[in-house]
PDB file of C-alpha atoms in Angstrom:
ATOM      1  CA  MET A 546       0.376  50.602  25.586  1.00  0.00           C
ATOM      2  CA  ASN A 547      -2.241  48.955  26.438  1.00  0.00           C
ATOM      3  CA  LYS A 548      -4.728  51.241  28.913  1.00  0.00           C
ATOM      4  CA  THR A 549      -7.319  47.846  29.750  1.00  0.00           C
ATOM      5  CA  ARG A 550      -3.730  46.370  31.571  1.00  0.00           C
ATOM      6  CA  GLU A 551      -3.418  49.572  33.435  1.00  0.00           C
ATOM      7  CA  LEU A 552      -6.624  49.130  35.309  1.00  0.00           C
ATOM      8  CA  SER A 553      -6.253  47.259  38.349  1.00  0.00           C
ATOM      9  CA  PRO A 554      -7.129  43.690  39.279  1.00  0.00           C
ATOM     10  CA  LEU A 555     -10.611  44.494  40.419  1.00  0.00           C
ATOM     11  CA  GLU A 556     -11.343  46.894  37.710  1.00  0.00           C
ATOM     12  CA  TRP A 557     -10.061  44.591  34.773  1.00  0.00           C
ATOM     13  CA  MET A 558     -11.783  42.105  35.734  1.00  0.00           C
ATOM     14  CA  ILE A 559     -14.901  44.094  35.976  1.00  0.00           C
ATOM     15  CA  ARG A 560     -14.082  45.432  32.378  1.00  0.00           C
ATOM     16  CA  THR A 561     -13.166  42.176  30.390  1.00  0.00           C
ATOM     17  CA  GLN A 562     -15.764  39.451  32.344  1.00  0.00           C
ATOM     18  CA  VAL A 563     -18.525  41.790  32.679  1.00  0.00           C
ATOM     19  CA  VAL A 564     -19.093  44.172  31.001  1.00  0.00           C
ATOM     20  CA  ASP A 565     -17.279  43.146  27.627  1.00  0.00           C
ATOM     21  CA  ARG A 566     -19.546  40.039  28.029  1.00  0.00           C
ATOM     22  CA  GLY A 567     -22.681  42.109  27.804  1.00  0.00           C
ATOM     23  CA  ILE A 568     -23.272  43.158  31.499  1.00  0.00           C
ATOM     24  CA  ASP A 569     -23.612  46.559  32.076  1.00  0.00           C
ATOM     25  CA  ASP A 570     -25.798  46.442  34.411  1.00  0.00           C
ATOM     26  CA  ALA A 571     -25.002  49.272  36.329  1.00  0.00           C
ATOM     27  CA  HIS A 572     -26.692  48.459  39.661  1.00  0.00           C
ATOM     28  CA  VAL A 573     -24.715  44.913  39.088  1.00  0.00           C
ATOM     29  CA  VAL A 574     -21.677  46.774  37.878  1.00  0.00           C
ATOM     30  CA  GLU A 575     -21.287  48.960  41.257  1.00  0.00           C
ATOM     31  CA  ALA A 576     -21.999  45.789  43.457  1.00  0.00           C
ATOM     32  CA  MET A 577     -18.910  44.647  41.885  1.00  0.00           C
ATOM     33  CA  ARG A 578     -16.543  46.849  42.037  1.00  0.00           C
ATOM     34  CA  ARG A 579     -17.891  47.358  46.109  1.00  0.00           C
ATOM     35  CA  VAL A 580     -17.166  44.147  47.133  1.00  0.00           C
ATOM     36  CA  PRO A 581     -12.970  43.089  46.926  1.00  0.00           C
ATOM     37  CA  ARG A 582     -13.134  39.756  45.908  1.00  0.00           C
ATOM     38  CA  ASP A 583      -9.535  38.628  47.050  1.00  0.00           C
ATOM     39  CA  LYS A 584     -11.275  39.501  50.340  1.00  0.00           C
ATOM     40  CA  PHE A 585     -12.662  35.838  49.744  1.00  0.00           C
ATOM     41  CA  PHE A 586      -9.736  33.578  49.169  1.00  0.00           C
ATOM     42  CA  LYS A 587      -7.041  32.575  51.461  1.00  0.00           C
ATOM     43  CA  ALA A 588      -3.397  33.588  52.210  1.00  0.00           C
ATOM     44  CA  GLY A 589      -1.747  32.808  49.087  1.00  0.00           C
ATOM     45  CA  ALA A 590      -4.518  31.936  46.789  1.00  0.00           C
ATOM     46  CA  THR A 591      -5.079  35.942  46.247  1.00  0.00           C
ATOM     47  CA  GLU A 592      -3.784  35.736  42.302  1.00  0.00           C
ATOM     48  CA  LEU A 593      -6.874  33.114  42.139  1.00  0.00           C
ATOM     49  CA  ALA A 594      -9.207  36.249  42.822  1.00  0.00           C
ATOM     50  CA  TYR A 595      -9.596  37.707  39.188  1.00  0.00           C
ATOM     51  CA  ALA A 596      -9.174  34.904  37.060  1.00  0.00           C
ATOM     52  CA  ASP A 597     -11.487  33.867  34.315  1.00  0.00           C
ATOM     53  CA  GLN A 598     -12.667  30.836  36.132  1.00  0.00           C
ATOM     54  CA  ALA A 599     -13.953  29.162  39.624  1.00  0.00           C
ATOM     55  CA  ALA A 600     -11.607  28.450  42.095  1.00  0.00           C
ATOM     56  CA  PRO A 601     -11.188  25.394  44.265  1.00  0.00           C
ATOM     57  CA  ILE A 602     -12.437  27.105  48.538  1.00  0.00           C
ATOM     58  CA  GLY A 603     -12.140  23.773  50.463  1.00  0.00           C
ATOM     59  CA  HIS A 604     -14.389  20.529  51.259  1.00  0.00           C
ATOM     60  CA  GLY A 605     -15.194  19.976  47.522  1.00  0.00           C
ATOM     61  CA  GLN A 606     -16.851  23.488  46.803  1.00  0.00           C
ATOM     62  CA  THR A 607     -15.860  26.311  44.512  1.00  0.00           C
ATOM     63  CA  ILE A 608     -16.902  30.259  44.339  1.00  0.00           C
ATOM     64  CA  SER A 609     -18.345  31.098  40.731  1.00  0.00           C
ATOM     65  CA  GLN A 610     -15.981  32.951  38.466  1.00  0.00           C
ATOM     66  CA  PRO A 611     -16.932  36.369  38.770  1.00  0.00           C
ATOM     67  CA  TYR A 612     -18.934  36.252  34.689  1.00  0.00           C
ATOM     68  CA  ILE A 613     -21.173  33.996  36.253  1.00  0.00           C
ATOM     69  CA  VAL A 614     -21.752  35.618  39.477  1.00  0.00           C
ATOM     70  CA  ALA A 615     -22.349  38.653  37.700  1.00  0.00           C
ATOM     71  CA  LEU A 616     -25.145  36.859  35.414  1.00  0.00           C
ATOM     72  CA  MET A 617     -26.705  35.418  38.115  1.00  0.00           C
ATOM     73  CA  THR A 618     -27.014  38.318  39.692  1.00  0.00           C
ATOM     74  CA  HIS A 619     -28.393  40.247  36.919  1.00  0.00           C
ATOM     75  CA  ARG A 620     -30.717  37.946  35.555  1.00  0.00           C
ATOM     76  CA  LEU A 621     -32.775  38.397  39.692  1.00  0.00           C
ATOM     77  CA  GLU A 622     -33.351  41.421  38.841  1.00  0.00           C
ATOM     78  CA  LEU A 623     -32.982  42.519  42.585  1.00  0.00           C
ATOM     79  CA  ARG A 624     -33.637  46.345  44.049  1.00  0.00           C
ATOM     80  CA  PRO A 625     -34.170  47.806  47.449  1.00  0.00           C
ATOM     81  CA  GLY A 626     -36.566  46.328  49.163  1.00  0.00           C
ATOM     82  CA  LEU A 627     -36.458  42.907  47.964  1.00  0.00           C
ATOM     83  CA  ARG A 628     -35.754  39.720  50.219  1.00  0.00           C
ATOM     84  CA  VAL A 629     -32.998  37.191  49.198  1.00  0.00           C
ATOM     85  CA  LEU A 630     -32.323  33.473  50.127  1.00  0.00           C
ATOM     86  CA  GLU A 631     -29.394  32.234  48.394  1.00  0.00           C
ATOM     87  CA  ILE A 632     -28.658  28.281  48.766  1.00  0.00           C
ATOM     88  CA  GLY A 633     -24.755  27.506  48.701  1.00  0.00           C
ATOM     89  CA  THR A 634     -23.236  30.134  51.076  1.00  0.00           C
ATOM     90  CA  GLY A 635     -19.482  28.765  50.076  1.00  0.00           C
ATOM     91  CA  SER A 636     -17.084  31.576  50.261  1.00  0.00           C
ATOM     92  CA  GLY A 637     -19.960  34.404  50.811  1.00  0.00           C
ATOM     93  CA  TYR A 638     -18.614  36.740  47.899  1.00  0.00           C
ATOM     94  CA  GLN A 639     -21.491  36.316  45.791  1.00  0.00           C
ATOM     95  CA  THR A 640     -23.829  36.121  49.395  1.00  0.00           C
ATOM     96  CA  ALA A 641     -21.679  39.997  49.255  1.00  0.00           C
ATOM     97  CA  ILE A 642     -23.148  40.703  46.113  1.00  0.00           C
ATOM     98  CA  LEU A 643     -27.007  40.340  46.645  1.00  0.00           C
ATOM     99  CA  ALA A 644     -25.997  41.402  49.935  1.00  0.00           C
ATOM    100  CA  ARG A 645     -25.029  45.223  48.172  1.00  0.00           C
ATOM    101  CA  LEU A 646     -28.682  45.141  46.497  1.00  0.00           C
ATOM    102  CA  ALA A 647     -31.316  44.074  48.051  1.00  0.00           C
ATOM    103  CA  GLN A 648     -33.280  44.855  51.966  1.00  0.00           C
ATOM    104  CA  GLU A 649     -32.147  41.303  53.622  1.00  0.00           C
ATOM    105  CA  VAL A 650     -30.449  37.892  52.465  1.00  0.00           C
ATOM    106  CA  TRP A 651     -31.046  34.366  53.799  1.00  0.00           C
ATOM    107  CA  THR A 652     -27.928  32.524  52.927  1.00  0.00           C
ATOM    108  CA  VAL A 653     -27.989  28.223  53.702  1.00  0.00           C
ATOM    109  CA  GLU A 654     -24.989  26.436  53.784  1.00  0.00           C
ATOM    110  CA  ARG A 655     -24.471  22.506  54.662  1.00  0.00           C
ATOM    111  CA  VAL A 656     -20.388  22.565  55.124  1.00  0.00           C
ATOM    112  CA  LYS A 657     -20.086  24.400  58.333  1.00  0.00           C
ATOM    113  CA  PRO A 658     -16.335  25.482  58.324  1.00  0.00           C
ATOM    114  CA  LEU A 659     -17.310  27.083  55.271  1.00  0.00           C
ATOM    115  CA  LEU A 660     -20.395  29.089  56.510  1.00  0.00           C
ATOM    116  CA  ASP A 661     -18.313  30.566  59.759  1.00  0.00           C
ATOM    117  CA  GLU A 662     -15.005  31.679  58.066  1.00  0.00           C
ATOM    118  CA  ALA A 663     -18.171  33.095  55.193  1.00  0.00           C
ATOM    119  CA  PHE A 664     -19.849  34.793  58.247  1.00  0.00           C
ATOM    120  CA  GLU A 665     -15.907  36.434  59.442  1.00  0.00           C
ATOM    121  CA  ARG A 666     -15.533  37.691  55.755  1.00  0.00           C
ATOM    122  CA  LEU A 667     -18.860  39.338  55.664  1.00  0.00           C
ATOM    123  CA  LEU A 668     -18.864  40.706  59.262  1.00  0.00           C
ATOM    124  CA  ASP A 669     -15.616  42.225  59.134  1.00  0.00           C
ATOM    125  CA  LEU A 670     -16.309  43.954  55.386  1.00  0.00           C
ATOM    126  CA  GLY A 671     -19.450  45.334  57.682  1.00  0.00           C
ATOM    127  CA  VAL A 672     -21.913  43.180  55.752  1.00  0.00           C
ATOM    128  CA  ARG A 673     -25.199  43.575  58.263  1.00  0.00           C
ATOM    129  CA  ASN A 674     -28.288  42.419  56.093  1.00  0.00           C
ATOM    130  CA  VAL A 675     -27.483  38.710  56.189  1.00  0.00           C
ATOM    131  CA  HIS A 676     -28.925  35.565  58.001  1.00  0.00           C
ATOM    132  CA  PHE A 677     -26.778  32.715  58.348  1.00  0.00           C
ATOM    133  CA  LYS A 678     -28.180  28.903  58.636  1.00  0.00           C
ATOM    134  CA  TYR A 679     -26.453  26.109  58.940  1.00  0.00           C
ATOM    135  CA  GLY A 680     -28.178  22.976  57.070  1.00  0.00           C
ATOM    136  CA  ASP A 681     -30.099  21.222  54.074  1.00  0.00           C
ATOM    137  CA  GLY A 682     -30.228  24.131  51.632  1.00  0.00           C
ATOM    138  CA  THR A 683     -32.809  22.187  49.627  1.00  0.00           C
ATOM    139  CA  LEU A 684     -35.445  22.694  52.069  1.00  0.00           C
ATOM    140  CA  GLY A 685     -34.990  26.504  52.152  1.00  0.00           C
ATOM    141  CA  TRP A 686     -35.745  28.699  54.928  1.00  0.00           C
ATOM    142  CA  PRO A 687     -39.008  27.981  55.556  1.00  0.00           C
ATOM    143  CA  GLU A 688     -39.457  30.050  58.693  1.00  0.00           C
ATOM    144  CA  ALA A 689     -38.395  33.309  57.094  1.00  0.00           C
ATOM    145  CA  ALA A 690     -39.907  32.087  53.624  1.00  0.00           C
ATOM    146  CA  PRO A 691     -41.538  33.581  51.187  1.00  0.00           C
ATOM    147  CA  PHE A 692     -38.907  35.197  49.309  1.00  0.00           C
ATOM    148  CA  ASP A 693     -39.041  37.724  46.595  1.00  0.00           C
ATOM    149  CA  ARG A 694     -35.699  36.169  45.055  1.00  0.00           C
ATOM    150  CA  ILE A 695     -33.718  33.127  44.937  1.00  0.00           C
ATOM    151  CA  LEU A 696     -30.606  31.409  43.532  1.00  0.00           C
ATOM    152  CA  ILE A 697     -29.447  28.483  43.807  1.00  0.00           C
ATOM    153  CA  ALA A 698     -25.873  27.990  43.419  1.00  0.00           C
ATOM    154  CA  ALA A 699     -24.852  24.061  43.345  1.00  0.00           C
ATOM    155  CA  GLY A 700     -26.144  22.276  40.319  1.00  0.00           C
ATOM    156  CA  ALA A 701     -29.792  20.308  40.647  1.00  0.00           C
ATOM    157  CA  PRO A 702     -30.630  17.517  39.098  1.00  0.00           C
ATOM    158  CA  GLN A 703     -33.953  18.663  38.059  1.00  0.00           C
ATOM    159  CA  LEU A 704     -35.943  21.551  39.404  1.00  0.00           C
ATOM    160  CA  PRO A 705     -36.814  21.262  42.509  1.00  0.00           C
ATOM    161  CA  ARG A 706     -40.564  22.139  42.086  1.00  0.00           C
ATOM    162  CA  LYS A 707     -41.170  21.491  46.411  1.00  0.00           C
ATOM    163  CA  LEU A 708     -38.580  23.992  46.708  1.00  0.00           C
ATOM    164  CA  LEU A 709     -39.281  27.024  44.770  1.00  0.00           C
ATOM    165  CA  LEU A 710     -43.231  26.674  45.450  1.00  0.00           C
ATOM    166  CA  THR A 711     -43.070  26.299  49.179  1.00  0.00           C
ATOM    167  CA  ASN A 712     -40.456  29.392  49.402  1.00  0.00           C
ATOM    168  CA  LEU A 713     -40.564  31.614  46.600  1.00  0.00           C
ATOM    169  CA  LYS A 714     -43.254  34.414  46.633  1.00  0.00           C
ATOM    170  CA  GLU A 715     -45.940  34.711  43.642  1.00  0.00           C
ATOM    171  CA  GLY A 716     -44.266  36.579  40.386  1.00  0.00           C
ATOM    172  CA  GLY A 717     -41.096  35.727  42.773  1.00  0.00           C
ATOM    173  CA  LYS A 718     -37.639  34.964  40.446  1.00  0.00           C
ATOM    174  CA  ALA A 719     -35.173  32.272  40.727  1.00  0.00           C
ATOM    175  CA  VAL A 720     -31.290  31.534  39.150  1.00  0.00           C
ATOM    176  CA  LEU A 721     -30.022  27.796  39.699  1.00  0.00           C
ATOM    177  CA  PRO A 722     -27.987  25.082  37.590  1.00  0.00           C
ATOM    178  CA  ILE A 723     -29.793  22.090  36.403  1.00  0.00           C
ATOM    179  CA  GLY A 724     -28.644  18.648  34.707  1.00  0.00           C
ATOM    180  CA  PRO A 725     -26.145  16.377  35.843  1.00  0.00           C
ATOM    181  CA  GLN A 726     -22.740  17.051  36.875  1.00  0.00           C
ATOM    182  CA  GLU A 727     -20.673  17.167  34.114  1.00  0.00           C
ATOM    183  CA  GLU A 728     -23.060  20.544  33.031  1.00  0.00           C
ATOM    184  CA  GLN A 729     -25.887  22.353  33.371  1.00  0.00           C
ATOM    185  CA  MET A 730     -27.850  24.867  32.013  1.00  0.00           C
ATOM    186  CA  LEU A 731     -27.972  28.204  33.864  1.00  0.00           C
ATOM    187  CA  THR A 732     -31.955  28.386  34.218  1.00  0.00           C
ATOM    188  CA  GLU A 733     -34.055  31.107  35.160  1.00  0.00           C
ATOM    189  CA  VAL A 734     -37.538  30.383  37.351  1.00  0.00           C
ATOM    190  CA  THR A 735     -40.619  32.453  37.616  1.00  0.00           C
ATOM    191  CA  ARG A 736     -43.779  31.375  39.808  1.00  0.00           C
ATOM    192  CA  VAL A 737     -46.736  32.239  38.450  1.00  0.00           C
ATOM    193  CA  GLY A 738     -49.486  31.034  40.531  1.00  0.00           C
ATOM    194  CA  ASN A 739     -48.770  27.343  40.979  1.00  0.00           C
ATOM    195  CA  GLU A 740     -46.554  27.086  37.869  1.00  0.00           C
ATOM    196  CA  LEU A 741     -42.756  27.244  37.591  1.00  0.00           C
ATOM    197  CA  ILE A 742     -41.919  29.435  34.016  1.00  0.00           C
ATOM    198  CA  SER A 743     -38.758  28.273  33.387  1.00  0.00           C
ATOM    199  CA  LYS A 744     -36.452  29.888  30.653  1.00  0.00           C
ATOM    200  CA  ASP A 745     -32.433  29.009  29.577  1.00  0.00           C
ATOM    201  CA  VAL A 746     -30.072  31.333  29.609  1.00  0.00           C
ATOM    202  CA  CYS A 747     -27.098  29.465  28.849  1.00  0.00           C
ATOM    203  CA  ALA A 748     -24.825  25.896  29.923  1.00  0.00           C
ATOM    204  CA  CYS A 749     -21.966  26.619  33.221  1.00  0.00           C
ATOM    205  CA  ARG A 750     -20.670  23.742  35.826  1.00  0.00           C
ATOM    206  CA  PHE A 751     -21.149  24.211  39.518  1.00  0.00           C
ATOM    207  CA  VAL A 752     -20.980  21.327  42.181  1.00  0.00           C
ATOM    208  CA  LYS A 753     -23.454  19.565  42.940  1.00  0.00           C
ATOM    209  CA  LEU A 754     -26.208  20.567  44.875  1.00  0.00           C
ATOM    210  CA  ILE A 755     -26.637  18.388  47.634  1.00  0.00           C
ATOM    211  CA  GLY A 756     -29.973  17.368  50.146  1.00  0.00           C
ATOM    212  CA  GLU A 757     -33.360  16.413  50.083  1.00  0.00           C
ATOM    213  CA  ALA A 758     -34.267  18.047  47.075  1.00  0.00           C
ATOM    214  CA  GLY A 759     -30.681  17.203  45.176  1.00  0.00           C
ATOM    215  CA  TRP A 760     -28.611  14.715  45.118  1.00  0.00           C
ATOM    216  CA  GLY A 761     -27.742  12.225  47.849  1.00  0.00           C
ATOM    217  CA  LYS A 762     -24.324  13.118  49.769  1.00  0.00           C
ATOM    218  CA  GLU A 763     -23.397   9.489  48.781  1.00  0.00           C
ATOM    219  CA  THR A 764     -23.122  11.104  45.115  1.00  0.00           C
ATOM    220  CA  VAL A 765     -19.879  13.926  46.170  1.00  0.00           C
ATOM    221  CA  LYS A 766     -16.702  12.629  48.071  1.00  0.00           C
ATOM    222  CA  GLU A 767     -15.909  15.718  50.240  1.00  0.00           C
ATOM    223  CA  LYS A 768     -12.080  17.424  50.358  1.00  0.00           C
ATOM    224  CA  ASP A 769     -10.237  19.268  52.222  1.00  0.00           C
TER     225      ASP A 769
END
């Protein structure tokens, strides 16, 4: 009998989609183990929770596939004591993972219903080290900046230099997708003085980053 298939859906997801693909960071794996992914899906759609794919969450937005969540988290090199800015709260799943690994998380979402739902989910899960904001995430969170880490969960047309230079600490790191709508490059960025050193990670596909430092709102049509 296939022992892998005897695992719970969550453990099967972690084994086959995360660890077997090279992400064996014990801290990231444990964080994903402690966050029940199915809680971030609406009733009747929980079978999609552990699938190896992104899934719609309404309003033209998606929840990233488990591997991408793990990869972006791993690339941030999180540890206790760090302050993280997340742009694109979405369902709140990536937020919850970040909250397990960092000291505090500031998360910004431009779709109010999604932000409200994410707030309730994290509250129900007992997550208390997250600050929520409704607004244009491409402007960052100036009142709380600078941050040790930044995660952007939507595709920017180009490197958002102003956003990163005004919100990221010296020596800080950001992970974000950059490129056209059809396919982006997941990119790791490190700030060294006023320079932003970029490193390509892998091809990916995210929804568009909408806002002043991203795509114009007229370029996307939101659907419930």
